[in-house]
Amino acid sequence: MTGHLSISRRKLIVGGLMVAFACSTRARSATSKATGPSTIGGFVRISQEGGISLVMPSVEMGQGVYTAEAALLAEELDVRLDQIAAIAAPPDASLYAQPLFKAQMTGGSTSIRGFWTPLRQAGAAARSMLVAAAAQAWGVHPDECSTKDGTVLHSSTGRVLRYGEVAELAATLPMSEHPKLKSPGDFRIIGKSQRRIDTPVKVNGSAVYGIDVAVDGMKTAAVVISPVDGGKVKSVDETDARKIPGVIDVLHIGDAVAVVGEHYWAARAGVEALNVDWDLGPNAKLTTASIRAEVAKAADEGTPLKALEHGDVEARLRSAAKRLTAEYELPFLAHATMEPINTTVHVRPDGCDIWVGTQTPVVAQKHAARITGLPVDKVTLHNHLIGGGFGRRLQADTIEQAVRFAKQVPYPLKIIWTREQDIRHDRFRPCYLDRLAAGLDEQGRPSVWTHRTTSGTVRRYFDEDGWPDGKLDKDAVDGAWDSPYAFPAIRVDWIRHDPPVKLNWWRGVGPTHNVFVVESFLDELAHTAGQDPITYRRSLLDANPRARAVLDKVADAAGWNMPSEPRTGRGVSLHQNFGTYAALVVEVAVAPSGEISLKKIVAAVDCGIQINPDIVRAQIEGGVLFGLSAALFNGITFDEGRVQQGNFNDYRQLRINETPPIEVHLLNSGERPGGLGEVGTVSAAPALGNAIFAATGVRIRRLPIDRKLLSKRESS
Amino acid sequence: MISLKINGRTYSVQAPDDMPLLWVLRDLLNLKGTKFGCGIAQCGACTVHVDGRPVRSCMLSAANVGSREVTTIEAIGQKESGRRIQQAWLDLEVVQCGYCQSGQIMSAAALVERNPSPDDAEIDAAMAGNICRCATYARIRAAIKSASRT
Ligand code: FES
Ligand code: FES
């Protein structure tokens, strides 16, 4: 999901045009109702009245992707962002697959990296067809025409046609094989901080998220789910529930019961009144201690799969002037998106409609088809704005549950989970155990580095046939094998141990975990060598100018060399993931009680060409705080098979009064655009841990941070 | 029957005594701008004004509202303070996923209504009950200041 992508240019061009071609025929027939819009490619729809809709292949969940993808299309189409409406793509991988996944999926900070060329090509192809149509209408050569803000101009005669006036003709013309793209110097939208197009409706309450869907005849359900994953309903006493005014139905599936009400509150009251007897299944005794013991055992005895090895690792470890080892541990994490899980489904004999916000519409559609027995093309998925994804809505388990319930009733059914269900029945970021060893030479420089991760694989939940034993899941080592540094010898490997807990990707994916480990351990090396953490890192970056540049920038902007007060400190992190380079300095103060306060955050980021610099900044600001929040507060634990956290009181989040000033500095390398949604999150925890070390001398090797380790008495 | 004064209109609804105002707004009156986030007064997504004060509607039963005036996100723009906050939210591009922002804006509008130029500490105190998982906090602070200057 990360690192240096090498999709050939040719492939991208062909892919982009194929997408556009496929669209042109199919979308045209799909939208041929009455005076429907003319469609050019799957991405551009222009009505005769002049309305311009751009179809967004990626889902908007806060990351600003509607604005950024619209910018790519609009730049080449030559329309302003305030002239267009963005609409969510329907599930159709042949048109809207993310080129980097070859699946219609929004995640892994891939949207702009994958669509950078295809969307500009689609916009340019549409523009050239509109120009050709106008030229034909005027009987002039297309080269004599220009475009501006949704119009075609023939400057020598002063004639003007709006896109809407030529769209119908344009849609019948052949699509150019090689639409000419603007050179960056001519960009009018890309690179400027355009207003976000998704936010006006979000400040007046009119934005429609999945949870807000209202369909004629719709009923609302609340559910109760087996408290232990893998448990089953043994029996249900529904007598009291059915007596509640407004309760309509009680529905069962294997591991959950739904009470349907005229409104949510009746359904909730119905659920409270249910009496369910559970067979808790094989995980009934699961505890965090038992999970950790199994992970440690796997780390001792499992078979490592090699991700990277070069240099004579063993010999260098033996001959090192100094040797360091350390063990790091990270917890399961829930996504806790602000919008709790919800799905609305209407199953009829002839079809099924789903209203939801999902990061994987095609997968959801496929599951619904399987569960209902309907052909895939009879399942219509209406994707919505998403109130936070962070990876949660990459899996369709919740949509499957809703379809299983909804197929038992004739009416449209909306299911809303409680916050407690949203957290307890999440699919979690894996827990990890990492063991590292490094050797230092006489000058304190690292002569060898080894990093072994033990964890489950997330990939098995995304590949139809699971994930075969003995095959490396690169996600588990991303950020470890491809750190910015040059080590004379390095070995990175992974031991697979799938815990009895369902897993999912979480903002930052593999790198969120590995960069914490790498950047913390590197800090340990610098300290052992008696060197400044930034100077030390810099000495390993001779061959990596982009990484060095962000590191220098952050050191300067953060006042790295300024003296600090007692029990305050600055920590740094550096990484290169998702095609972006990021350095972060976090400044903290640690009270004698062990309480941590964040003082200041400074980031320096080189993401190549910035589509919208203000959104870049916003993603870094939010992403860093998201990562800090988890490192400070979050870990999912189990007892008696049950998740012990449930709501924002015990799975607490950073609040505004705990948020320090944040500065984001952007470097203009002009390279290909990199990803951004996860970059800040990846940077956060290691910079925080290193800052705490600087403030207290206590090394944070386990998350979330245990304040007891930081209280004055224990650390002195 | 419960009678409610919401956004200047009077509504009569048939609702159970313990039904929170949040669900009456969303499910009985189709005012869906007010959001469900936690249900236990921890996140502020459901914030509305009751007689001008910010209140968590997930914990206030509609039956207990009585004759007090309820204002929701759908109507806050009709007040000068609300309009200024909404504009500042757009000008500073506060919003990401947006799901928390109805509640943020309601808390912020109530703050500037009673304190036209709050400092950082006053902003933090007034806004600490509103969680944003996209963590737009730095911009929320800046936007409140910008709204109080205009
Ligand atoms: S839903 Fe009311 S405070 Fe969270
Ligand atoms: S903007 Fe997403 S939760 Fe606040």
PDB file of N, CA and C and ligand atoms in Angstrom, chain A residues 61-62 202 209 337-339 386-388 390, chain B residues 94-101 104 131-137 140, ligand 2:
ATOM      1  N   MET A  61     -14.571  11.253   2.614  1.00  0.00           N
ATOM      2  CA  MET A  61     -14.775  10.955   4.036  1.00  0.00           C
ATOM      3  C   MET A  61     -14.046  11.974   4.897  1.00  0.00           C
ATOM      4  N   GLY A  62     -13.827  13.142   4.312  1.00  0.00           N
ATOM      5  CA  GLY A  62     -13.197  14.212   5.071  1.00  0.00           C
ATOM      6  C   GLY A  62     -11.853  14.605   4.516  1.00  0.00           C
ATOM      7  N   LYS A 202     -22.085  20.998   4.773  1.00  0.00           N
ATOM      8  CA  LYS A 202     -21.704  20.427   6.063  1.00  0.00           C
ATOM      9  C   LYS A 202     -21.741  21.456   7.196  1.00  0.00           C
ATOM     10  N   TYR A 209     -25.481  12.112   5.108  1.00  0.00           N
ATOM     11  CA  TYR A 209     -24.614  10.956   5.346  1.00  0.00           C
ATOM     12  C   TYR A 209     -25.506   9.716   5.302  1.00  0.00           C
ATOM     13  N   THR A 337     -15.016   6.020  14.106  1.00  0.00           N
ATOM     14  CA  THR A 337     -15.395   7.134  13.231  1.00  0.00           C
ATOM     15  C   THR A 337     -16.541   7.886  13.892  1.00  0.00           C
ATOM     16  N   MET A 338     -16.608   9.181  13.598  1.00  0.00           N
ATOM     17  CA  MET A 338     -17.620   9.999  14.278  1.00  0.00           C
ATOM     18  C   MET A 338     -19.040   9.514  13.927  1.00  0.00           C
ATOM     19  N   GLU A 339     -19.254   9.112  12.695  1.00  0.00           N
ATOM     20  CA  GLU A 339     -20.568   8.581  12.296  1.00  0.00           C
ATOM     21  C   GLU A 339     -20.611   7.094  12.617  1.00  0.00           C
ATOM     22  N   ILE A 386     -19.251  10.262   3.901  1.00  0.00           N
ATOM     23  CA  ILE A 386     -18.912   9.386   5.017  1.00  0.00           C
ATOM     24  C   ILE A 386     -18.428  10.225   6.196  1.00  0.00           C
ATOM     25  N   GLY A 387     -19.018   9.971   7.360  1.00  0.00           N
ATOM     26  CA  GLY A 387     -18.624  10.697   8.573  1.00  0.00           C
ATOM     27  C   GLY A 387     -17.419  10.059   9.231  1.00  0.00           C
ATOM     28  N   GLY A 388     -16.359   9.944   8.451  1.00  0.00           N
ATOM     29  CA  GLY A 388     -15.110   9.355   8.950  1.00  0.00           C
ATOM     30  C   GLY A 388     -14.973   7.908   8.510  1.00  0.00           C
ATOM     31  N   PHE A 390     -11.288   6.178   8.004  1.00  0.00           N
ATOM     32  CA  PHE A 390     -10.074   5.723   8.702  1.00  0.00           C
ATOM     33  C   PHE A 390      -9.809   4.234   8.466  1.00  0.00           C
TER      34      PHE A 390
ATOM     35  N   VAL B  94     -12.531  24.750   7.951  1.00  0.00           N
ATOM     36  CA  VAL B  94     -12.447  23.928   9.159  1.00  0.00           C
ATOM     37  C   VAL B  94     -12.802  22.477   8.870  1.00  0.00           C
ATOM     38  N   VAL B  95     -13.803  22.301   7.999  1.00  0.00           N
ATOM     39  CA  VAL B  95     -14.526  21.030   7.937  1.00  0.00           C
ATOM     40  C   VAL B  95     -13.764  19.943   7.184  1.00  0.00           C
ATOM     41  N   GLN B  96     -13.760  18.745   7.748  1.00  0.00           N
ATOM     42  CA  GLN B  96     -13.275  17.579   6.996  1.00  0.00           C
ATOM     43  C   GLN B  96     -14.465  16.661   6.734  1.00  0.00           C
ATOM     44  N   CYS B  97     -14.606  15.557   7.474  1.00  0.00           N
ATOM     45  CA  CYS B  97     -15.770  14.702   7.173  1.00  0.00           C
ATOM     46  C   CYS B  97     -17.066  15.428   7.469  1.00  0.00           C
ATOM     47  N   GLY B  98     -17.027  16.344   8.438  1.00  0.00           N
ATOM     48  CA  GLY B  98     -18.182  17.180   8.713  1.00  0.00           C
ATOM     49  C   GLY B  98     -19.173  16.632   9.712  1.00  0.00           C
ATOM     50  N   TYR B  99     -19.014  15.376  10.089  1.00  0.00           N
ATOM     51  CA  TYR B  99     -20.060  14.750  10.900  1.00  0.00           C
ATOM     52  C   TYR B  99     -20.204  15.405  12.274  1.00  0.00           C
ATOM     53  N   CYS B 100     -19.106  15.888  12.834  1.00  0.00           N
ATOM     54  CA  CYS B 100     -19.170  16.532  14.151  1.00  0.00           C
ATOM     55  C   CYS B 100     -19.563  17.997  14.052  1.00  0.00           C
ATOM     56  N   GLN B 101     -19.550  18.543  12.820  1.00  0.00           N
ATOM     57  CA  GLN B 101     -19.508  20.006  12.701  1.00  0.00           C
ATOM     58  C   GLN B 101     -20.825  20.692  13.042  1.00  0.00           C
ATOM     59  N   GLN B 104     -20.262  21.228  16.591  1.00  0.00           N
ATOM     60  CA  GLN B 104     -19.200  22.222  16.829  1.00  0.00           C
ATOM     61  C   GLN B 104     -19.755  23.627  16.607  1.00  0.00           C
ATOM     62  N   ILE B 131     -16.128  16.459  20.442  1.00  0.00           N
ATOM     63  CA  ILE B 131     -15.035  15.685  19.844  1.00  0.00           C
ATOM     64  C   ILE B 131     -15.092  15.828  18.328  1.00  0.00           C
ATOM     65  N   CYS B 132     -13.917  15.919  17.712  1.00  0.00           N
ATOM     66  CA  CYS B 132     -13.815  15.829  16.261  1.00  0.00           C
ATOM     67  C   CYS B 132     -12.806  14.739  15.962  1.00  0.00           C
ATOM     68  N   ARG B 133     -13.252  13.649  15.371  1.00  0.00           N
ATOM     69  CA  ARG B 133     -12.318  12.551  15.088  1.00  0.00           C
ATOM     70  C   ARG B 133     -11.384  12.912  13.939  1.00  0.00           C
ATOM     71  N   CYS B 134     -11.789  13.839  13.091  1.00  0.00           N
ATOM     72  CA  CYS B 134     -10.865  14.321  12.069  1.00  0.00           C
ATOM     73  C   CYS B 134      -9.908  15.330  12.678  1.00  0.00           C
ATOM     74  N   ALA B 135     -10.135  15.696  13.933  1.00  0.00           N
ATOM     75  CA  ALA B 135      -9.236  16.562  14.691  1.00  0.00           C
ATOM     76  C   ALA B 135      -9.010  17.908  14.007  1.00  0.00           C
ATOM     77  N   THR B 136     -10.104  18.596  13.757  1.00  0.00           N
ATOM     78  CA  THR B 136     -10.024  19.908  13.109  1.00  0.00           C
ATOM     79  C   THR B 136      -9.863  21.032  14.138  1.00  0.00           C
ATOM     80  N   TYR B 137      -9.412  20.680  15.327  1.00  0.00           N
ATOM     81  CA  TYR B 137      -9.436  21.615  16.457  1.00  0.00           C
ATOM     82  C   TYR B 137      -8.690  22.924  16.225  1.00  0.00           C
ATOM     83  N   ILE B 140     -10.804  25.116  14.250  1.00  0.00           N
ATOM     84  CA  ILE B 140     -11.995  25.546  15.001  1.00  0.00           C
ATOM     85  C   ILE B 140     -11.629  26.756  15.854  1.00  0.00           C
TER      86      ILE B 140
HETATM   87  S1  FES C   2     -14.884  16.860  10.778  1.00  0.00           S
HETATM   88 FE1  FES C   2     -14.891  14.697  10.920  1.00  0.00          FE
HETATM   89  S2  FES C   2     -15.383  14.357  12.995  1.00  0.00           S
HETATM   90 FE2  FES C   2     -15.102  16.485  12.899  1.00  0.00          FE
END
